[in-house]
């Protein structure tokens, strides 16, 4: 079968096209493109079927596991594929690892090292118990997230654009330093002992629940990340669609109840906003996918992310 | 019902645009008259009230964008209006020491000419359904000159205010307090100046894109 690869402007990407055997898969095509172009490794490629000019429809993205025949209307020997360069890619594991390593390393710097003398404060400071517990809590949280990245999460997409690394790291690292600065401050004012215990206790409970949620989500997908979208069930998922976000948000709330800094609450609000956007999108997608028609199950009535509000 | 709402929307936006237009026209008139009669040191005092009113009314534009009353994205309106309001209130209003500088005149003139053209353009568009092509050309061309003069004046005024901000401790919050919060107005001003560095070229290229889009479209029609 002869495959013609064109850019979105219609220019031929590979002169003379590619000759592939009839049982070739989309992955084989991607390899062939990579061999000819050198620069565009498979995860950089977005391959779609051409759309009619003026058509408002979204183009069909080719699934790398499918056979090329599935896209060529059965008998045709010629196939035209539209190629888009997604730019440099990194794996999701690397992306998440970079995001979480920053807060995990930077937070203890504020606790252990005399950074505050550079902000014009006296060197000696009295460390409150809550500041020590906060350090352990914080480091446990990010250690858990790194471990989950490598041993629990199954990603539906293998890679993400390289530019996301810079954006996401800027977000996590800056907020990490901003919160660490206030919690470890020499003039820090602690909350009452009871409030501290409630905060950390509630937060830890939420962190454990969050891990359990992630294990449930992992089991919805097969080891290679496929399996598409499923209705998550069990534990808190019976009440709320994105229980993993719910527990993450309440976990930060626990940290903030115990440490009480404006910086921490600002982070909580921003993070809740971001996760709410994701949750609304996922809830909508699941409701559309499981509409209860033609034998498909109907998506059950559930909160989106923050019961009893949303 | 839909027709009624779109009529109401157009009526509201017409009134809003022309009302703010009048405010800016007053600002420009007062600024030029003061410049000719008594010199640039007195411009701020002459334009203060209408300037504050007209520029602060732009907060409504963020709201319009949020509720979908206008098409312009919030990512474009927020930085533009935010930086203006920053210069207007935490700088000019709070630190009278910088009000006599010539930058106030270049600032007020750059802002007011831009806004007079912009509000009359949108006002005409909402009221009549279309704006004359020369007004459209002005709307998408004057920024080529007025953006640089306006932004330089904004940056200049913030820079001039820095020593006074540092000395006065105005708006500063210090530790310790129960909410473990602190705010240093001096570092906030430095941060704002830092945002101008990537922000200004970004907004300028955004406007260049808008210009290309708008003027090529009008040629086609």
XYZ file of C-alpha atoms in Angstrom:
531
model
C 0.000 0.000 0.000
C 1.276 3.452 -0.907
C 0.975 6.100 1.798
C 1.280 9.790 1.000
C 2.229 11.943 3.999
C 1.333 15.623 3.723
C 1.611 18.553 6.126
C -1.504 20.457 7.141
C -0.880 23.005 4.389
C -0.959 20.142 1.869
C 2.788 20.035 1.132
C 4.218 16.555 0.698
C 6.354 15.731 3.740
C 8.097 12.700 2.280
C 8.917 12.956 -1.414
C 7.442 10.070 -3.351
C 5.452 8.758 -0.404
C 6.033 5.555 1.549
C 5.553 1.977 0.444
C 4.271 -0.275 3.235
C 3.077 -3.856 3.174
C -0.659 -4.417 3.372
C -0.778 -5.587 6.986
C 1.161 -2.591 8.291
C -0.091 -0.820 11.407
C -0.115 2.901 12.156
C 2.908 2.288 14.409
C 4.790 0.851 11.400
C 3.937 3.988 9.448
C 5.230 6.157 12.289
C 8.476 4.199 12.326
C 8.778 4.608 8.561
C 8.244 8.372 8.856
C 10.852 8.509 11.607
C 13.379 6.610 9.467
C 12.921 9.042 6.590
C 12.763 12.306 8.552
C 15.128 11.403 11.432
C 13.764 14.286 13.514
C 10.150 13.205 14.045
C 10.146 10.237 16.425
C 6.743 8.515 16.792
C 5.446 10.394 19.849
C 6.114 13.732 18.112
C 3.802 12.747 15.276
C 0.121 13.464 15.147
C -1.376 11.613 12.206
C -4.902 12.314 10.997
C -7.083 11.513 8.043
C -7.557 14.429 5.645
C -10.796 16.370 6.022
C -12.737 17.921 3.181
C -11.892 21.600 2.684
C -14.391 23.845 4.457
C -15.624 20.998 6.624
C -16.117 21.904 10.248
C -15.592 18.348 11.461
C -12.669 17.421 13.681
C -10.124 15.220 11.922
C -9.831 11.557 12.957
C -6.587 10.934 14.866
C -4.957 7.634 13.928
C -4.520 5.086 16.713
C -1.016 3.592 16.575
C -2.268 0.110 17.430
C -4.713 -0.111 14.540
C -3.932 -1.397 11.096
C -3.645 1.088 8.240
C -6.293 -0.931 6.404
C -8.846 0.174 8.996
C -8.432 3.724 7.732
C -8.294 3.089 4.002
C -11.899 2.036 3.353
C -10.884 -1.595 2.841
C -9.793 -1.883 -0.768
C -7.893 1.282 -1.588
C -4.160 0.947 -2.304
C -3.499 4.602 -1.746
C -3.805 6.414 1.551
C -3.184 10.064 2.323
C -2.257 10.960 5.881
C -1.969 14.455 7.370
C 1.070 14.950 9.572
C 1.488 17.474 12.380
C 4.677 17.944 14.385
C 3.779 18.101 18.093
C 7.220 19.441 19.011
C 9.748 17.864 21.404
C 8.106 15.408 23.817
C 8.929 14.041 27.267
C 7.366 11.070 29.010
C 4.778 11.782 31.696
C 6.981 10.055 34.285
C 9.814 12.513 33.658
C 7.416 15.473 33.657
C 5.825 14.523 36.999
C 9.177 13.640 38.544
C 10.574 17.097 37.706
C 7.436 18.808 39.032
C 7.516 17.026 42.397
C 11.274 16.907 42.953
C 11.396 20.709 43.276
C 9.055 21.005 46.308
C 10.512 17.847 47.866
C 14.040 19.303 47.831
C 13.354 23.024 48.223
C 11.011 22.868 51.237
C 13.601 21.273 53.601
C 16.117 23.967 52.549
C 13.945 26.541 54.341
C 13.717 24.296 57.413
C 17.328 23.186 57.772
C 19.433 26.007 56.359
C 19.860 29.578 57.632
C 18.123 31.118 54.617
C 16.318 33.787 56.640
C 19.480 35.726 57.376
C 19.465 36.672 53.690
C 15.999 38.160 54.254
C 17.363 40.312 57.095
C 16.377 38.172 60.128
C 18.550 37.050 63.028
C 20.136 33.661 62.553
C 18.823 31.827 65.594
C 15.178 30.801 65.616
C 12.956 28.648 67.783
C 11.431 25.802 65.806
C 7.809 25.061 66.786
C 6.693 21.414 66.776
C 4.136 22.207 64.051
C 6.959 23.317 61.738
C 8.725 19.971 62.153
C 5.514 17.983 61.579
C 4.755 20.158 58.556
C 8.158 19.268 57.087
C 7.470 15.545 57.485
C 3.941 15.914 56.143
C 5.110 17.918 53.122
C 7.968 15.559 52.239
C 5.767 12.491 52.685
C 3.245 14.038 50.308
C 5.688 14.699 47.482
C 7.552 11.414 48.056
C 4.205 9.645 47.721
C 3.461 11.483 44.500
C 6.827 10.525 42.981
C 6.352 6.873 43.990
C 2.837 6.887 42.508
C 4.210 8.345 39.281
C 6.586 5.423 38.807
C 4.655 2.539 40.359
C 0.932 3.307 40.273
C -0.215 5.700 37.553
C -1.070 4.429 34.109
C -1.084 7.209 31.582
C -3.475 7.353 28.641
C -0.918 9.453 26.749
C 2.723 8.434 26.847
C 4.219 11.882 26.391
C 3.643 15.578 26.896
C 5.208 18.592 25.110
C 8.564 19.650 26.542
C 7.308 23.202 27.155
C 4.927 21.823 29.801
C 7.952 20.843 31.899
C 9.005 24.480 32.248
C 5.489 25.755 32.897
C 4.572 23.082 35.446
C 7.905 23.216 37.247
C 7.620 26.996 37.553
C 4.180 26.479 39.135
C 5.154 23.753 41.638
C 8.589 25.097 42.546
C 7.480 28.697 43.090
C 4.471 27.740 45.195
C 6.612 25.278 47.146
C 9.113 28.011 48.044
C 6.374 30.550 48.733
C 4.672 28.238 51.267
C 7.951 26.965 52.754
C 9.086 30.545 53.354
C 6.096 31.299 55.607
C 5.748 27.971 57.418
C 9.427 27.969 58.438
C 9.612 31.695 59.125
C 11.418 32.803 62.343
C 8.376 34.965 63.236
C 5.894 32.157 62.500
C 2.762 32.062 64.713
C 1.490 28.507 65.338
C -2.165 27.524 65.789
C -3.447 25.724 68.873
C -2.262 22.185 69.559
C -5.762 20.791 68.999
C -6.180 22.491 65.617
C -2.777 21.207 64.547
C -3.739 17.622 65.433
C -7.075 17.920 63.645
C -5.406 19.371 60.538
C -2.609 16.844 60.200
C -4.865 13.928 61.193
C -7.529 14.831 58.645
C -4.854 15.498 56.029
C -3.151 12.139 56.547
C -6.474 10.342 56.301
C -7.056 12.118 52.985
C -3.572 11.216 51.718
C -4.157 7.532 52.420
C -7.577 7.732 50.754
C -5.937 9.484 47.815
C -3.489 6.586 47.396
C -6.402 4.143 47.511
C -8.227 6.191 44.846
C -5.175 6.058 42.612
C -4.994 2.268 43.017
C -8.644 1.991 41.982
C -8.018 4.173 38.918
C -4.952 2.119 38.006
C -6.992 -1.062 37.922
C -9.403 0.475 35.394
C -6.674 0.340 32.773
C -4.595 -2.541 31.446
C -0.810 -2.309 32.029
C -0.095 -0.704 28.637
C -2.380 2.209 29.461
C -5.200 1.174 27.163
C -8.755 0.393 28.175
C -10.037 3.864 27.421
C -12.517 5.440 29.754
C -14.352 3.345 32.338
C -16.838 4.217 35.025
C -14.775 4.402 38.220
C -16.455 2.469 41.039
C -15.836 1.621 44.641
C -14.848 3.583 47.768
C -15.373 7.335 47.326
C -15.889 6.957 43.576
C -19.425 5.810 44.383
C -20.135 9.353 45.522
C -17.941 11.577 43.395
C -16.480 11.253 39.873
C -13.025 12.613 40.669
C -12.505 11.318 44.211
C -8.750 11.443 43.568
C -8.958 15.250 43.284
C -11.381 15.520 46.203
C -8.951 13.769 48.540
C -6.035 15.793 47.166
C -7.861 19.070 47.833
C -8.991 18.081 51.347
C -5.488 16.840 52.054
C -4.137 20.358 51.384
C -6.949 21.771 53.496
C -5.708 19.614 56.384
C -2.168 20.925 55.919
C -3.494 24.502 55.919
C -5.640 24.010 59.031
C -2.515 22.834 60.844
C -0.076 25.439 59.500
C -2.373 28.429 58.769
C -0.558 30.522 56.176
C -2.130 32.758 53.537
C 0.389 31.332 51.040
C -0.932 27.809 51.644
C -4.552 28.884 51.192
C -3.689 30.740 47.971
C -2.154 27.513 46.651
C -5.240 25.584 47.769
C -7.555 27.934 45.851
C -5.442 27.895 42.666
C -5.011 24.106 42.753
C -8.743 23.607 43.379
C -9.503 25.828 40.381
C -7.229 23.838 38.080
C -8.489 20.457 39.285
C -12.122 21.590 39.033
C -11.583 22.359 35.337
C -10.171 18.888 34.755
C -12.931 17.274 36.791
C -15.715 19.067 34.893
C -14.182 17.930 31.593
C -13.879 14.328 32.776
C -17.403 14.286 34.215
C -18.817 15.622 30.941
C -16.841 13.068 28.923
C -17.998 10.142 31.057
C -21.621 11.288 30.921
C -21.427 11.582 27.137
C -19.661 8.221 26.752
C -22.044 6.358 29.066
C -25.371 7.774 27.950
C -27.420 4.610 28.597
C -28.340 4.193 24.909
C -27.707 1.173 22.638
C -26.723 -1.091 25.512
C -24.125 1.314 26.898
C -24.339 1.680 30.671
C -25.765 4.922 32.003
C -23.370 7.044 34.024
C -24.707 7.171 37.605
C -25.649 10.390 39.374
C -22.588 11.665 41.205
C -20.890 14.771 42.519
C -18.143 16.082 40.217
C -15.354 16.985 42.617
C -16.375 18.802 45.788
C -19.379 17.322 47.564
C -21.660 18.840 48.760
C -21.077 21.868 46.512
C -20.204 20.601 43.045
C -36.756 36.462 23.391
C -33.244 36.033 21.986
C -33.820 39.118 19.836
C -34.858 41.083 22.888
C -31.702 40.120 24.766
C -29.411 40.940 21.877
C -31.128 44.331 21.573
C -30.669 44.903 25.310
C -27.034 43.873 25.043
C -26.389 46.292 22.194
C -28.178 49.090 23.979
C -26.186 48.513 27.159
C -22.838 48.252 25.358
C -23.590 51.389 23.308
C -24.362 53.384 26.435
C -21.335 51.956 28.257
C -18.899 52.664 25.405
C -20.123 56.195 24.770
C -20.207 57.075 28.469
C -16.588 56.019 28.935
C -15.748 57.778 25.667
C -17.005 61.048 27.150
C -14.838 60.495 30.224
C -11.693 60.004 28.147
C -12.498 62.964 25.883
C -12.726 65.101 29.003
C -9.361 63.728 30.199
C -7.658 64.568 26.907
C -9.218 68.031 26.744
C -8.223 68.900 30.319
C -4.709 67.497 29.845
C -3.997 69.516 26.708
C -5.519 72.693 28.136
C -3.432 72.377 31.320
C -0.279 71.628 29.339
C -0.748 74.813 27.287
C -1.860 77.067 30.110
C 0.138 76.046 33.177
C 2.618 73.252 32.400
C 2.985 69.501 32.915
C 3.319 69.690 36.727
C -0.418 70.428 37.009
C -1.773 67.860 34.583
C -2.489 65.198 37.220
C -4.555 67.492 39.429
C -6.543 68.686 36.423
C -7.466 65.221 35.119
C -7.566 63.203 38.366
C -11.306 62.672 38.826
C -12.353 61.919 35.212
C -9.209 59.799 34.753
C -9.944 57.682 37.806
C -13.582 57.299 36.826
C -12.977 56.421 33.157
C -10.104 54.014 33.798
C -11.744 52.279 36.752
C -14.915 51.822 34.687
C -12.821 49.482 32.525
C -13.208 46.882 35.297
C -16.638 46.317 33.741
C -14.868 45.187 30.582
C -13.299 42.286 32.462
C -16.807 41.446 33.616
C -18.198 41.715 30.047
C -15.504 39.337 28.876
C -16.198 36.932 31.761
C -19.947 36.660 31.176
C -19.459 36.466 27.399
C -21.051 39.816 26.580
C -18.071 40.633 24.337
C -15.819 38.291 22.409
C -12.394 39.531 23.510
C -10.727 36.909 25.728
C -10.114 37.604 29.404
C -6.419 36.756 28.877
C -6.109 39.892 26.722
C -8.231 42.342 28.742
C -6.989 41.434 32.212
C -3.267 42.306 31.819
C -4.062 45.505 29.910
C -6.559 46.821 32.425
C -4.687 45.401 35.405
C -1.464 47.231 34.572
C -3.359 50.499 34.007
C -5.186 50.210 37.324
C -1.887 49.436 39.052
C -0.322 52.664 37.782
C -3.496 54.615 38.565
C -4.157 53.546 42.170
C -1.150 51.971 43.959
C 1.274 54.355 42.193
C -0.234 57.717 41.175
C -2.971 57.902 43.791
C -0.799 56.561 46.634
C 2.462 58.403 45.917
C 1.787 62.067 45.110
C 5.559 62.623 44.790
C 5.554 61.344 41.187
C 2.485 63.260 39.992
C 4.408 66.319 38.798
C 6.670 64.395 36.431
C 6.338 64.824 32.682
C 5.603 61.079 32.389
C 2.105 61.801 33.718
C 1.386 63.952 30.668
C 2.710 61.422 28.156
C 0.842 58.696 30.033
C -2.487 60.521 30.099
C -2.256 61.573 26.446
C -1.275 58.090 25.230
C -4.060 56.463 27.232
C -6.761 58.962 26.339
C -6.134 59.024 22.567
C -6.092 55.218 22.506
C -9.304 55.007 24.510
C -11.147 57.753 22.622
C -10.561 55.841 19.404
C -11.290 52.459 20.950
C -14.538 53.417 22.687
C -15.857 55.368 19.705
C -15.014 52.372 17.491
C -16.876 49.895 19.690
C -19.623 52.429 20.435
C -20.290 52.925 16.729
C -20.116 49.210 16.096
C -22.655 48.421 18.797
C -24.980 51.300 17.935
C -24.930 51.063 14.136
C -23.731 47.501 13.576
C -20.539 48.564 11.781
C -17.818 51.174 12.096
C -16.372 53.247 9.225
C -13.147 51.821 7.832
C -11.032 54.856 8.766
C -12.045 54.411 12.404
C -11.215 50.733 12.160
C -7.809 51.659 10.698
C -7.175 54.104 13.550
C -8.270 51.542 16.142
C -5.734 49.024 14.866
C -2.910 51.436 13.983
C -2.488 54.092 16.650
C -1.235 51.515 19.144
C 1.901 51.152 17.005
C 3.022 54.479 18.458
C 0.834 54.899 21.557
C 1.628 51.509 23.073
C 5.367 52.260 23.353
C 4.785 55.787 24.698
C 2.123 54.611 27.139
C 4.122 51.634 28.390
C 7.320 53.695 28.775
C 5.395 56.248 30.823
C 3.883 53.483 33.006
C 7.264 51.842 33.603
C 8.889 55.246 34.153
C 6.337 56.246 36.792
C 6.639 52.940 38.674
C 10.427 53.294 38.586
C 10.264 56.886 39.847
C 7.962 55.829 42.696
C 10.312 53.052 43.900
C 12.324 55.146 46.415
C 9.101 56.564 47.927
C 7.507 53.109 48.109
C 10.563 51.783 49.910
C 10.690 54.656 52.386
C 6.989 54.909 53.227
C 6.088 51.272 54.149
C 2.603 52.103 52.866
C 0.430 48.979 52.334
C 3.160 46.775 53.829
C 2.138 43.884 56.095
C 4.771 42.483 58.425
C 5.179 39.226 60.317
C 4.311 38.118 62.945
C 0.526 37.781 62.611
C -1.957 34.941 63.095
C -2.363 34.420 59.353
C 1.399 34.165 58.783
C 1.273 36.615 55.945
C 3.518 39.435 54.852
C 3.457 41.859 51.978
C 6.200 44.198 50.864
C 4.996 46.855 48.452
C 8.539 47.537 47.257
C 9.118 43.940 46.109
C 5.621 43.880 44.617
C 6.556 46.931 42.498
C 9.794 45.239 41.416
C 7.766 42.155 40.481
C 5.356 44.273 38.426
C 8.302 45.877 36.596
C 9.635 42.369 35.968
C 6.314 41.314 34.414
C 6.512 44.247 31.979
C 9.694 42.751 30.465
C 8.038 39.740 28.783
C 4.528 41.258 29.009
C 5.012 44.321 26.799
C 6.418 42.574 23.716
C 3.790 39.869 24.176
C 0.904 42.360 24.154
C 2.456 44.287 21.260
C 2.707 41.182 19.084
C -0.838 40.231 20.131
C -2.065 43.624 18.883
C -0.035 43.248 15.662
C -1.855 39.966 15.103
C -5.220 41.608 15.790
C -4.319 44.392 13.365
C -3.452 41.953 10.604
C -6.648 39.992 11.208
C -8.949 43.015 11.353
C -7.494 45.015 8.470
C -7.173 42.077 6.092
C -10.763 41.107 6.858
C -12.057 44.604 6.128
C -10.178 44.640 2.820
C -11.806 41.363 1.819
C -15.322 42.490 2.580
